[in-house]
PDB file of C-alpha atoms in Angstrom:
ATOM      1  CA  MET A   1       0.000   0.000   0.000  1.00  0.00           C
ATOM      2  CA  LYS A   2       1.288   3.468  -0.934  1.00  0.00           C
ATOM      3  CA  LYS A   3      -0.603   6.288   0.730  1.00  0.00           C
ATOM      4  CA  LEU A   4       0.228   9.921   1.442  1.00  0.00           C
ATOM      5  CA  ILE A   5      -0.594   9.543   5.128  1.00  0.00           C
ATOM      6  CA  GLY A   6       0.975   9.561   8.560  1.00  0.00           C
ATOM      7  CA  ASP A   7      -0.331   7.170  11.168  1.00  0.00           C
ATOM      8  CA  VAL A   8      -3.031   4.904   9.718  1.00  0.00           C
ATOM      9  CA  ASP A   9      -5.192   5.431  12.814  1.00  0.00           C
ATOM     10  CA  ASP A  10      -5.139   9.221  12.375  1.00  0.00           C
ATOM     11  CA  VAL A  11      -6.120   9.497   8.700  1.00  0.00           C
ATOM     12  CA  VAL A  12      -9.519  11.116   9.325  1.00  0.00           C
ATOM     13  CA  LEU A  13      -8.233  13.309  12.146  1.00  0.00           C
ATOM     14  CA  ASP A  14      -5.364  14.548   9.962  1.00  0.00           C
ATOM     15  CA  THR A  15      -7.860  15.331   7.198  1.00  0.00           C
ATOM     16  CA  LEU A  16      -9.935  17.403   9.622  1.00  0.00           C
ATOM     17  CA  ARG A  17      -6.832  19.237  10.856  1.00  0.00           C
ATOM     18  CA  GLY A  18      -5.949  20.069   7.265  1.00  0.00           C
ATOM     19  CA  MET A  19      -9.438  21.337   6.475  1.00  0.00           C
ATOM     20  CA  ALA A  20      -9.382  23.536   9.565  1.00  0.00           C
ATOM     21  CA  ALA A  21      -6.032  25.029   8.559  1.00  0.00           C
ATOM     22  CA  ALA A  22      -6.948  25.515   4.903  1.00  0.00           C
ATOM     23  CA  HIS A  23     -10.477  26.921   5.242  1.00  0.00           C
ATOM     24  CA  PRO A  24     -11.127  29.678   7.796  1.00  0.00           C
ATOM     25  CA  SER A  25     -14.745  29.751   6.584  1.00  0.00           C
ATOM     26  CA  LEU A  26     -15.200  26.464   8.447  1.00  0.00           C
ATOM     27  CA  ARG A  27     -15.223  25.618  12.131  1.00  0.00           C
ATOM     28  CA  VAL A  28     -13.810  22.141  12.703  1.00  0.00           C
ATOM     29  CA  ASP A  29     -14.386  20.413  16.036  1.00  0.00           C
ATOM     30  CA  LEU A  30     -11.677  17.766  16.320  1.00  0.00           C
ATOM     31  CA  ASP A  31     -13.152  16.249  19.476  1.00  0.00           C
ATOM     32  CA  GLN A  32     -16.642  15.798  18.041  1.00  0.00           C
ATOM     33  CA  ARG A  33     -15.243  15.262  14.529  1.00  0.00           C
ATOM     34  CA  ILE A  34     -17.670  17.603  12.819  1.00  0.00           C
ATOM     35  CA  ILE A  35     -17.277  20.356  10.220  1.00  0.00           C
ATOM     36  CA  VAL A  36     -19.492  23.417  10.622  1.00  0.00           C
ATOM     37  CA  ARG A  37     -19.958  26.726   8.853  1.00  0.00           C
ATOM     38  CA  ALA A  38     -18.099  29.402  10.777  1.00  0.00           C
ATOM     39  CA  ASP A  39     -21.281  31.501  10.958  1.00  0.00           C
ATOM     40  CA  ALA A  40     -23.538  28.640  12.099  1.00  0.00           C
ATOM     41  CA  PRO A  41     -26.066  28.456  13.526  1.00  0.00           C
ATOM     42  CA  ARG A  42     -27.970  31.133  11.614  1.00  0.00           C
ATOM     43  CA  THR A  43     -31.036  32.249  13.568  1.00  0.00           C
ATOM     44  CA  GLY A  44     -34.250  31.523  11.660  1.00  0.00           C
ATOM     45  CA  LYS A  45     -32.522  29.525   8.933  1.00  0.00           C
ATOM     46  CA  VAL A  46     -33.256  25.848   8.304  1.00  0.00           C
ATOM     47  CA  GLY A  47     -30.141  23.836   9.052  1.00  0.00           C
ATOM     48  CA  LEU A  48     -28.814  21.304   6.580  1.00  0.00           C
ATOM     49  CA  VAL A  49     -26.689  18.377   7.784  1.00  0.00           C
ATOM     50  CA  SER A  50     -25.212  15.401   5.993  1.00  0.00           C
ATOM     51  CA  GLY A  51     -22.430  12.947   6.555  1.00  0.00           C
ATOM     52  CA  GLY A  52     -21.170   9.432   6.086  1.00  0.00           C
ATOM     53  CA  GLY A  53     -17.964   7.504   5.963  1.00  0.00           C
ATOM     54  CA  SER A  54     -14.776   9.318   4.993  1.00  0.00           C
ATOM     55  CA  GLY A  55     -13.079   8.487   1.719  1.00  0.00           C
ATOM     56  CA  HIS A  56     -15.637  10.203  -0.548  1.00  0.00           C
ATOM     57  CA  GLU A  57     -14.141  13.703  -0.419  1.00  0.00           C
ATOM     58  CA  PRO A  58     -15.083  16.397  -1.148  1.00  0.00           C
ATOM     59  CA  LEU A  59     -18.416  14.820  -0.092  1.00  0.00           C
ATOM     60  CA  HIS A  60     -19.527  15.822   2.573  1.00  0.00           C
ATOM     61  CA  GLY A  61     -17.212  18.140   4.470  1.00  0.00           C
ATOM     62  CA  GLY A  62     -16.093  19.918   1.312  1.00  0.00           C
ATOM     63  CA  PHE A  63     -19.676  21.029   0.734  1.00  0.00           C
ATOM     64  CA  VAL A  64     -20.097  22.868   4.028  1.00  0.00           C
ATOM     65  CA  GLY A  65     -20.540  26.591   3.524  1.00  0.00           C
ATOM     66  CA  TYR A  66     -22.720  29.310   2.058  1.00  0.00           C
ATOM     67  CA  GLY A  67     -25.451  27.859  -0.149  1.00  0.00           C
ATOM     68  CA  MET A  68     -24.930  24.227   0.845  1.00  0.00           C
ATOM     69  CA  LEU A  69     -24.510  22.371   4.142  1.00  0.00           C
ATOM     70  CA  ASP A  70     -24.396  23.948   7.578  1.00  0.00           C
ATOM     71  CA  ALA A  71     -22.570  20.972   9.062  1.00  0.00           C
ATOM     72  CA  ALA A  72     -21.142  17.587   8.120  1.00  0.00           C
ATOM     73  CA  CYS A  73     -20.047  14.609  10.190  1.00  0.00           C
ATOM     74  CA  PRO A  74     -17.403  12.312   8.670  1.00  0.00           C
ATOM     75  CA  GLY A  75     -17.060   8.805  10.066  1.00  0.00           C
ATOM     76  CA  GLU A  76     -14.006   6.635   9.760  1.00  0.00           C
ATOM     77  CA  VAL A  77     -13.157   5.530   6.218  1.00  0.00           C
ATOM     78  CA  PHE A  78     -16.234   3.888   4.670  1.00  0.00           C
ATOM     79  CA  THR A  79     -17.832   3.768   8.147  1.00  0.00           C
ATOM     80  CA  SER A  80     -20.943   5.640   9.260  1.00  0.00           C
ATOM     81  CA  PRO A  81     -20.652   8.488  11.759  1.00  0.00           C
ATOM     82  CA  VAL A  82     -21.980   7.611  15.206  1.00  0.00           C
ATOM     83  CA  PRO A  83     -25.251   9.072  16.580  1.00  0.00           C
ATOM     84  CA  ASP A  84     -23.565  11.402  19.105  1.00  0.00           C
ATOM     85  CA  GLN A  85     -21.430  12.834  16.303  1.00  0.00           C
ATOM     86  CA  ILE A  86     -24.489  13.414  14.105  1.00  0.00           C
ATOM     87  CA  LEU A  87     -26.300  14.981  17.067  1.00  0.00           C
ATOM     88  CA  ALA A  88     -23.397  17.398  17.602  1.00  0.00           C
ATOM     89  CA  ALA A  89     -23.561  18.440  13.939  1.00  0.00           C
ATOM     90  CA  THR A  90     -27.345  18.830  14.165  1.00  0.00           C
ATOM     91  CA  THR A  91     -27.128  20.999  17.261  1.00  0.00           C
ATOM     92  CA  ALA A  92     -24.400  23.135  15.684  1.00  0.00           C
ATOM     93  CA  ALA A  93     -26.589  23.696  12.603  1.00  0.00           C
ATOM     94  CA  SER A  94     -29.814  24.426  14.451  1.00  0.00           C
ATOM     95  CA  GLY A  95     -30.959  28.041  14.245  1.00  0.00           C
ATOM     96  CA  GLY A  96     -34.453  27.406  15.558  1.00  0.00           C
ATOM     97  CA  ALA A  97     -36.164  26.635  12.239  1.00  0.00           C
ATOM     98  CA  GLY A  98     -35.479  22.911  12.204  1.00  0.00           C
ATOM     99  CA  VAL A  99     -32.824  20.765  10.544  1.00  0.00           C
ATOM    100  CA  VAL A 100     -32.945  18.558   7.442  1.00  0.00           C
ATOM    101  CA  HIS A 101     -30.771  15.444   7.426  1.00  0.00           C
ATOM    102  CA  ILE A 102     -29.638  14.312   3.960  1.00  0.00           C
ATOM    103  CA  VAL A 103     -28.863  10.619   4.391  1.00  0.00           C
ATOM    104  CA  LYS A 104     -27.337   8.305   1.787  1.00  0.00           C
ATOM    105  CA  ASN A 105     -29.079   4.933   1.742  1.00  0.00           C
ATOM    106  CA  TYR A 106     -26.516   2.801   3.523  1.00  0.00           C
ATOM    107  CA  THR A 107     -27.736   0.747   6.461  1.00  0.00           C
ATOM    108  CA  GLY A 108     -25.383   2.236   9.063  1.00  0.00           C
ATOM    109  CA  ASP A 109     -26.033   5.800   7.924  1.00  0.00           C
ATOM    110  CA  VAL A 110     -29.807   5.369   7.991  1.00  0.00           C
ATOM    111  CA  LEU A 111     -29.847   3.800  11.460  1.00  0.00           C
ATOM    112  CA  ASN A 112     -27.396   6.238  13.035  1.00  0.00           C
ATOM    113  CA  PHE A 113     -29.046   9.324  11.559  1.00  0.00           C
ATOM    114  CA  GLN A 114     -32.407   8.018  12.788  1.00  0.00           C
ATOM    115  CA  MET A 115     -31.069   7.638  16.325  1.00  0.00           C
ATOM    116  CA  ALA A 116     -29.487  11.102  16.158  1.00  0.00           C
ATOM    117  CA  ALA A 117     -32.781  12.630  14.986  1.00  0.00           C
ATOM    118  CA  GLU A 118     -34.567  11.088  17.958  1.00  0.00           C
ATOM    119  CA  LEU A 119     -31.926  12.461  20.329  1.00  0.00           C
ATOM    120  CA  ALA A 120     -32.250  15.901  18.726  1.00  0.00           C
ATOM    121  CA  GLU A 121     -36.032  15.826  19.160  1.00  0.00           C
ATOM    122  CA  ASP A 122     -35.419  15.249  22.878  1.00  0.00           C
ATOM    123  CA  GLU A 123     -33.508  18.539  22.820  1.00  0.00           C
ATOM    124  CA  ASP A 124     -36.412  20.300  21.044  1.00  0.00           C
ATOM    125  CA  VAL A 125     -34.710  20.374  17.642  1.00  0.00           C
ATOM    126  CA  GLU A 126     -37.129  19.383  14.897  1.00  0.00           C
ATOM    127  CA  VAL A 127     -35.424  17.113  12.355  1.00  0.00           C
ATOM    128  CA  VAL A 128     -36.687  15.914   8.982  1.00  0.00           C
ATOM    129  CA  PRO A 129     -34.535  13.111   7.523  1.00  0.00           C
ATOM    130  CA  VAL A 130     -34.555  12.397   3.776  1.00  0.00           C
ATOM    131  CA  VAL A 131     -32.890   9.299   2.352  1.00  0.00           C
ATOM    132  CA  ILE A 132     -31.063   9.427  -1.002  1.00  0.00           C
ATOM    133  CA  ASP A 133     -31.277   6.283  -3.174  1.00  0.00           C
ATOM    134  CA  ASP A 134     -30.536   7.253  -6.778  1.00  0.00           C
ATOM    135  CA  ASP A 135     -28.240   4.417  -7.920  1.00  0.00           C
ATOM    136  CA  VAL A 136     -29.902   2.325 -10.659  1.00  0.00           C
ATOM    137  CA  ALA A 137     -27.172  -0.317 -10.843  1.00  0.00           C
ATOM    138  CA  VAL A 138     -28.408  -2.749  -8.176  1.00  0.00           C
ATOM    139  CA  GLN A 139     -31.381  -3.075  -5.855  1.00  0.00           C
ATOM    140  CA  ASP A 140     -29.592  -4.456  -2.770  1.00  0.00           C
ATOM    141  CA  SER A 141     -25.877  -4.507  -2.012  1.00  0.00           C
ATOM    142  CA  THR A 142     -23.279  -5.144   0.665  1.00  0.00           C
ATOM    143  CA  TYR A 143     -24.174  -1.983   2.581  1.00  0.00           C
ATOM    144  CA  THR A 144     -27.822  -1.396   1.664  1.00  0.00           C
ATOM    145  CA  ALA A 145     -31.386  -2.587   1.584  1.00  0.00           C
ATOM    146  CA  GLY A 146     -32.690  -1.019  -1.588  1.00  0.00           C
ATOM    147  CA  ARG A 147     -30.820   1.310  -3.898  1.00  0.00           C
ATOM    148  CA  ARG A 148     -27.615   3.053  -2.885  1.00  0.00           C
ATOM    149  CA  GLY A 149     -27.275   6.806  -2.398  1.00  0.00           C
ATOM    150  CA  THR A 150     -24.668   8.360  -4.682  1.00  0.00           C
ATOM    151  CA  GLY A 151     -24.513  11.410  -6.984  1.00  0.00           C
ATOM    152  CA  ALA A 152     -27.953  12.774  -6.105  1.00  0.00           C
ATOM    153  CA  THR A 153     -26.520  13.580  -2.677  1.00  0.00           C
ATOM    154  CA  LEU A 154     -24.494  16.449  -4.122  1.00  0.00           C
ATOM    155  CA  PHE A 155     -27.462  17.711  -6.183  1.00  0.00           C
ATOM    156  CA  ALA A 156     -29.665  17.626  -3.081  1.00  0.00           C
ATOM    157  CA  GLU A 157     -27.137  19.409  -0.885  1.00  0.00           C
ATOM    158  CA  LYS A 158     -26.730  22.178  -3.459  1.00  0.00           C
ATOM    159  CA  THR A 159     -30.397  22.806  -4.279  1.00  0.00           C
ATOM    160  CA  ALA A 160     -31.690  22.401  -0.734  1.00  0.00           C
ATOM    161  CA  GLY A 161     -28.836  24.545   0.544  1.00  0.00           C
ATOM    162  CA  ALA A 162     -29.827  27.326  -1.844  1.00  0.00           C
ATOM    163  CA  LEU A 163     -33.456  27.177  -0.737  1.00  0.00           C
ATOM    164  CA  ALA A 164     -32.489  27.204   2.945  1.00  0.00           C
ATOM    165  CA  GLU A 165     -30.212  30.188   2.285  1.00  0.00           C
ATOM    166  CA  ALA A 166     -33.150  32.000   0.687  1.00  0.00           C
ATOM    167  CA  GLY A 167     -35.355  31.457   3.755  1.00  0.00           C
ATOM    168  CA  GLY A 168     -37.236  28.296   2.762  1.00  0.00           C
ATOM    169  CA  THR A 169     -39.253  26.509   5.425  1.00  0.00           C
ATOM    170  CA  LEU A 170     -38.271  23.174   6.939  1.00  0.00           C
ATOM    171  CA  GLN A 171     -40.907  21.302   4.949  1.00  0.00           C
ATOM    172  CA  ASP A 172     -40.048  23.095   1.706  1.00  0.00           C
ATOM    173  CA  VAL A 173     -36.329  22.360   2.050  1.00  0.00           C
ATOM    174  CA  ALA A 174     -37.029  18.695   2.790  1.00  0.00           C
ATOM    175  CA  ALA A 175     -39.404  18.552  -0.185  1.00  0.00           C
ATOM    176  CA  VAL A 176     -36.662  19.769  -2.536  1.00  0.00           C
ATOM    177  CA  VAL A 177     -34.339  17.026  -1.298  1.00  0.00           C
ATOM    178  CA  ARG A 178     -37.056  14.443  -2.004  1.00  0.00           C
ATOM    179  CA  GLU A 179     -37.761  15.914  -5.425  1.00  0.00           C
ATOM    180  CA  VAL A 180     -34.098  15.886  -6.417  1.00  0.00           C
ATOM    181  CA  ASN A 181     -33.775  12.280  -5.291  1.00  0.00           C
ATOM    182  CA  GLU A 182     -36.862  11.265  -7.270  1.00  0.00           C
ATOM    183  CA  ARG A 183     -35.630  13.040 -10.406  1.00  0.00           C
ATOM    184  CA  THR A 184     -32.006  11.781 -10.317  1.00  0.00           C
ATOM    185  CA  ARG A 185     -30.459   8.509 -11.430  1.00  0.00           C
ATOM    186  CA  SER A 186     -26.793   7.448 -11.244  1.00  0.00           C
ATOM    187  CA  PHE A 187     -24.588   4.610 -12.494  1.00  0.00           C
ATOM    188  CA  GLY A 188     -20.942   3.977 -11.624  1.00  0.00           C
ATOM    189  CA  VAL A 189     -18.121   2.016 -13.263  1.00  0.00           C
ATOM    190  CA  ALA A 190     -14.822   0.964 -11.680  1.00  0.00           C
ATOM    191  CA  LEU A 191     -11.589   0.399 -13.584  1.00  0.00           C
ATOM    192  CA  THR A 192      -9.589  -0.350 -10.419  1.00  0.00           C
ATOM    193  CA  ALA A 193     -10.263  -1.114  -6.782  1.00  0.00           C
ATOM    194  CA  CYS A 194      -9.376   1.188  -3.888  1.00  0.00           C
ATOM    195  CA  THR A 195      -7.499   0.496  -0.656  1.00  0.00           C
ATOM    196  CA  VAL A 196      -8.866   1.411   2.766  1.00  0.00           C
ATOM    197  CA  PRO A 197      -5.816   2.547   4.792  1.00  0.00           C
ATOM    198  CA  ALA A 198      -6.648   0.440   7.838  1.00  0.00           C
ATOM    199  CA  ALA A 199      -7.023  -2.682   5.681  1.00  0.00           C
ATOM    200  CA  GLY A 200      -3.871  -2.151   3.664  1.00  0.00           C
ATOM    201  CA  ARG A 201      -5.098  -4.086   0.651  1.00  0.00           C
ATOM    202  CA  PRO A 202      -7.555  -3.484  -2.215  1.00  0.00           C
ATOM    203  CA  THR A 203     -11.242  -3.839  -1.375  1.00  0.00           C
ATOM    204  CA  PHE A 204     -11.655  -6.293  -4.256  1.00  0.00           C
ATOM    205  CA  GLU A 205      -9.654  -7.842  -7.078  1.00  0.00           C
ATOM    206  CA  LEU A 206     -10.016  -6.584 -10.638  1.00  0.00           C
ATOM    207  CA  GLY A 207      -7.888  -7.792 -13.522  1.00  0.00           C
ATOM    208  CA  ASP A 208      -5.839  -5.403 -15.643  1.00  0.00           C
ATOM    209  CA  ASP A 209      -8.250  -5.927 -18.546  1.00  0.00           C
ATOM    210  CA  GLU A 210     -11.452  -5.906 -16.471  1.00  0.00           C
ATOM    211  CA  MET A 211     -13.980  -3.353 -15.209  1.00  0.00           C
ATOM    212  CA  GLU A 212     -16.946  -3.536 -12.835  1.00  0.00           C
ATOM    213  CA  LEU A 213     -20.229  -2.144 -14.163  1.00  0.00           C
ATOM    214  CA  GLY A 214     -22.518  -0.661 -11.518  1.00  0.00           C
ATOM    215  CA  ILE A 215     -19.901  -0.342  -8.776  1.00  0.00           C
ATOM    216  CA  GLY A 216     -20.814   1.244  -5.434  1.00  0.00           C
ATOM    217  CA  ILE A 217     -18.868   4.078  -3.825  1.00  0.00           C
ATOM    218  CA  HIS A 218     -17.460   1.670  -1.222  1.00  0.00           C
ATOM    219  CA  GLY A 219     -16.399  -0.860  -3.830  1.00  0.00           C
ATOM    220  CA  GLU A 220     -19.603  -2.906  -3.553  1.00  0.00           C
ATOM    221  CA  PRO A 221     -20.144  -5.300  -6.469  1.00  0.00           C
ATOM    222  CA  GLY A 222     -22.141  -4.047  -9.414  1.00  0.00           C
ATOM    223  CA  ARG A 223     -24.218  -5.658 -12.119  1.00  0.00           C
ATOM    224  CA  GLU A 224     -21.473  -7.289 -14.107  1.00  0.00           C
ATOM    225  CA  ARG A 225     -17.731  -7.735 -14.383  1.00  0.00           C
ATOM    226  CA  THR A 226     -16.598  -7.503 -17.983  1.00  0.00           C
ATOM    227  CA  LYS A 227     -13.636  -6.749 -20.205  1.00  0.00           C
ATOM    228  CA  LEU A 228     -12.508  -3.131 -20.394  1.00  0.00           C
ATOM    229  CA  ARG A 229     -14.261  -1.132 -23.103  1.00  0.00           C
ATOM    230  CA  PRO A 230     -13.662   2.283 -24.711  1.00  0.00           C
ATOM    231  CA  ALA A 231     -15.072   5.314 -22.893  1.00  0.00           C
ATOM    232  CA  PRO A 232     -18.016   5.868 -25.300  1.00  0.00           C
ATOM    233  CA  GLU A 233     -19.191   2.306 -24.710  1.00  0.00           C
ATOM    234  CA  ILE A 234     -18.878   2.664 -20.941  1.00  0.00           C
ATOM    235  CA  VAL A 235     -20.906   5.886 -21.032  1.00  0.00           C
ATOM    236  CA  ASP A 236     -23.497   4.172 -23.230  1.00  0.00           C
ATOM    237  CA  VAL A 237     -23.915   1.415 -20.626  1.00  0.00           C
ATOM    238  CA  ALA A 238     -24.361   3.988 -17.837  1.00  0.00           C
ATOM    239  CA  LEU A 239     -26.784   6.260 -19.674  1.00  0.00           C
ATOM    240  CA  SER A 240     -28.774   3.363 -21.108  1.00  0.00           C
ATOM    241  CA  ALA A 241     -29.291   2.013 -17.586  1.00  0.00           C
ATOM    242  CA  ILE A 242     -30.360   5.447 -16.380  1.00  0.00           C
ATOM    243  CA  ASN A 243     -32.680   5.982 -19.345  1.00  0.00           C
ATOM    244  CA  ASP A 244     -34.280   2.545 -18.891  1.00  0.00           C
ATOM    245  CA  ASP A 245     -35.139   3.437 -15.302  1.00  0.00           C
ATOM    246  CA  MET A 246     -36.057   7.103 -15.879  1.00  0.00           C
ATOM    247  CA  PRO A 247     -36.847   8.001 -19.518  1.00  0.00           C
ATOM    248  CA  LEU A 248     -34.947  11.155 -20.455  1.00  0.00           C
ATOM    249  CA  SER A 249     -36.214  12.077 -23.928  1.00  0.00           C
ATOM    250  CA  GLY A 250     -37.566  15.622 -24.043  1.00  0.00           C
ATOM    251  CA  SER A 251     -36.066  16.565 -20.681  1.00  0.00           C
ATOM    252  CA  GLU A 252     -33.722  19.360 -19.699  1.00  0.00           C
ATOM    253  CA  VAL A 253     -31.073  17.842 -17.481  1.00  0.00           C
ATOM    254  CA  LEU A 254     -28.128  18.463 -15.229  1.00  0.00           C
ATOM    255  CA  VAL A 255     -25.394  15.929 -15.967  1.00  0.00           C
ATOM    256  CA  MET A 256     -22.498  15.125 -13.673  1.00  0.00           C
ATOM    257  CA  VAL A 257     -19.574  13.064 -14.924  1.00  0.00           C
ATOM    258  CA  ASN A 258     -17.924  12.286 -11.631  1.00  0.00           C
ATOM    259  CA  GLY A 259     -14.488  10.793 -11.063  1.00  0.00           C
ATOM    260  CA  MET A 260     -14.164   8.100  -8.429  1.00  0.00           C
ATOM    261  CA  GLY A 261     -10.904   9.592  -7.135  1.00  0.00           C
ATOM    262  CA  GLY A 262      -8.213   8.178  -9.416  1.00  0.00           C
ATOM    263  CA  THR A 263      -9.355   9.135 -12.898  1.00  0.00           C
ATOM    264  CA  PRO A 264      -7.565  12.063 -14.604  1.00  0.00           C
ATOM    265  CA  LEU A 265      -9.709  15.057 -15.493  1.00  0.00           C
ATOM    266  CA  MET A 266      -8.606  14.604 -19.102  1.00  0.00           C
ATOM    267  CA  GLU A 267     -10.374  11.245 -19.186  1.00  0.00           C
ATOM    268  CA  LEU A 268     -13.453  12.597 -17.429  1.00  0.00           C
ATOM    269  CA  TYR A 269     -13.865  15.285 -20.074  1.00  0.00           C
ATOM    270  CA  GLY A 270     -13.559  12.591 -22.722  1.00  0.00           C
ATOM    271  CA  ALA A 271     -16.352  10.702 -20.985  1.00  0.00           C
ATOM    272  CA  TYR A 272     -18.413  13.882 -20.793  1.00  0.00           C
ATOM    273  CA  ALA A 273     -18.023  14.386 -24.558  1.00  0.00           C
ATOM    274  CA  ALA A 274     -19.440  10.896 -25.066  1.00  0.00           C
ATOM    275  CA  ALA A 275     -22.267  11.634 -22.617  1.00  0.00           C
ATOM    276  CA  ALA A 276     -23.181  14.889 -24.346  1.00  0.00           C
ATOM    277  CA  GLU A 277     -23.272  13.118 -27.718  1.00  0.00           C
ATOM    278  CA  TRP A 278     -25.407  10.286 -26.352  1.00  0.00           C
ATOM    279  CA  LEU A 279     -27.885  12.621 -24.705  1.00  0.00           C
ATOM    280  CA  GLY A 280     -28.170  14.861 -27.759  1.00  0.00           C
ATOM    281  CA  GLY A 281     -28.837  11.808 -29.898  1.00  0.00           C
ATOM    282  CA  HIS A 282     -31.653  10.728 -27.580  1.00  0.00           C
ATOM    283  CA  GLY A 283     -33.539  14.023 -27.548  1.00  0.00           C
ATOM    284  CA  VAL A 284     -32.200  15.269 -24.222  1.00  0.00           C
ATOM    285  CA  THR A 285     -31.163  18.885 -23.629  1.00  0.00           C
ATOM    286  CA  VAL A 286     -28.144  19.298 -21.365  1.00  0.00           C
ATOM    287  CA  ALA A 287     -28.867  22.544 -19.535  1.00  0.00           C
ATOM    288  CA  ARG A 288     -26.217  22.279 -16.806  1.00  0.00           C
ATOM    289  CA  SER A 289     -23.120  20.135 -16.333  1.00  0.00           C
ATOM    290  CA  LEU A 290     -20.487  19.260 -13.767  1.00  0.00           C
ATOM    291  CA  VAL A 291     -17.242  17.385 -14.471  1.00  0.00           C
ATOM    292  CA  GLY A 292     -14.697  16.418 -11.827  1.00  0.00           C
ATOM    293  CA  ASN A 293     -14.144  14.487  -8.598  1.00  0.00           C
ATOM    294  CA  TYR A 294     -17.035  15.210  -6.236  1.00  0.00           C
ATOM    295  CA  VAL A 295     -18.278  11.884  -4.840  1.00  0.00           C
ATOM    296  CA  THR A 296     -15.205   9.677  -4.705  1.00  0.00           C
ATOM    297  CA  SER A 297     -14.074   6.288  -3.480  1.00  0.00           C
ATOM    298  CA  LEU A 298     -10.519   6.962  -2.258  1.00  0.00           C
ATOM    299  CA  GLU A 299      -8.165   6.348  -5.222  1.00  0.00           C
ATOM    300  CA  MET A 300     -10.504   4.198  -7.302  1.00  0.00           C
ATOM    301  CA  ALA A 301     -10.217   4.767 -11.051  1.00  0.00           C
ATOM    302  CA  GLY A 302     -13.590   4.961 -12.688  1.00  0.00           C
ATOM    303  CA  VAL A 303     -16.562   7.177 -13.418  1.00  0.00           C
ATOM    304  CA  MET A 304     -20.083   7.773 -12.193  1.00  0.00           C
ATOM    305  CA  VAL A 305     -22.695   9.429 -14.372  1.00  0.00           C
ATOM    306  CA  SER A 306     -25.595  11.187 -12.634  1.00  0.00           C
ATOM    307  CA  VAL A 307     -28.531  12.797 -14.407  1.00  0.00           C
ATOM    308  CA  LEU A 308     -31.092  15.124 -12.810  1.00  0.00           C
ATOM    309  CA  ARG A 309     -34.242  16.017 -14.758  1.00  0.00           C
ATOM    310  CA  LEU A 310     -34.483  19.734 -14.105  1.00  0.00           C
ATOM    311  CA  THR A 311     -37.468  21.970 -13.425  1.00  0.00           C
ATOM    312  CA  PRO A 312     -37.309  25.779 -13.575  1.00  0.00           C
ATOM    313  CA  GLN A 313     -37.099  25.918  -9.772  1.00  0.00           C
ATOM    314  CA  LEU A 314     -34.343  23.307  -9.559  1.00  0.00           C
ATOM    315  CA  THR A 315     -32.351  25.119 -12.248  1.00  0.00           C
ATOM    316  CA  GLU A 316     -32.666  28.370 -10.306  1.00  0.00           C
ATOM    317  CA  LEU A 317     -31.570  26.681  -7.087  1.00  0.00           C
ATOM    318  CA  TRP A 318     -28.625  25.023  -8.828  1.00  0.00           C
ATOM    319  CA  ASP A 319     -27.506  28.372 -10.273  1.00  0.00           C
ATOM    320  CA  ALA A 320     -27.759  30.191  -6.923  1.00  0.00           C
ATOM    321  CA  PRO A 321     -24.458  31.352  -5.383  1.00  0.00           C
ATOM    322  CA  VAL A 322     -22.429  28.820  -3.447  1.00  0.00           C
ATOM    323  CA  GLU A 323     -19.149  29.083  -1.581  1.00  0.00           C
ATOM    324  CA  THR A 324     -17.689  25.881  -0.168  1.00  0.00           C
ATOM    325  CA  PRO A 325     -14.261  24.257  -0.437  1.00  0.00           C
ATOM    326  CA  GLY A 326     -15.553  21.797  -3.032  1.00  0.00           C
ATOM    327  CA  LEU A 327     -18.045  23.874  -5.024  1.00  0.00           C
ATOM    328  CA  ARG A 328     -18.213  27.600  -5.566  1.00  0.00           C
ATOM    329  CA  TRP A 329     -19.677  30.097  -8.000  1.00  0.00           C
ATOM    330  CA  GLY A 330     -21.638  33.334  -8.155  1.00  0.00           C
ATOM    331  CA  ARG A 331     -20.323  34.941  -4.997  1.00  0.00           C
TER     332      ARG A 331
END
């Protein structure tokens, strides 16, 4: 294993120390292991909290800031944050108007966020949890009952964050998260495995000439293991699966071509070119796009394609100003 790390046991803590040093717009609590907007809580504003295992950066901590999350709670690598940690993030984000939890559909995340919401209610903080389950690749997997939560998480954090910033109510902000989840589908492909530092070995074996179609962001098995194909064919597999589950023809969409952590941006733009051609040929208008590493799986090489069918309101919320370490424009 070759990793740019110090002590294996301190990987997450060192990441938090680095974020604190690099981003004065954030308040990082090393004891509670939470990342909070420096100006949180904002009185009268709906709080927005998300979190999950580390190793997916910039998700979630890199999306804390103006126009997105108020707080994030990173667990150990590929391990859910604990309820007390989530409660600390919820309390830090609470400005008296309630808090929305954006929860990826992984069993540990769902259970721990549920427990944290109950604890917060005991402290008179109203919490509305919304589960993200946009992955079309498989129905059940190593970490989930039902579909996995992937790229829609970023879309939800951005649009709901914009609405909360504009003064949206607790129910309205939660409704946008649900709407984004319902209107988004994702599909991931792995070209290599990744290595969890504490394990010291790849999460699975993949031959030099193989790829995994429908991979999860923790390295969970997908639909099929097959021989490596050219990028346009890989994109065709992903978009065909998305289109089969959620017909896209005639829609205006937001498309994200997301790197899994180890894919060069050059290759991601090549994949985006194939995606744009595919969508145009199927009667789909690409209104907004995002290319880069946003929802990663350590150093895994691969790509995830996420498509959100836009509405005028969702487009407006996507375009609204945002200023976070991982996403920023308009401010």
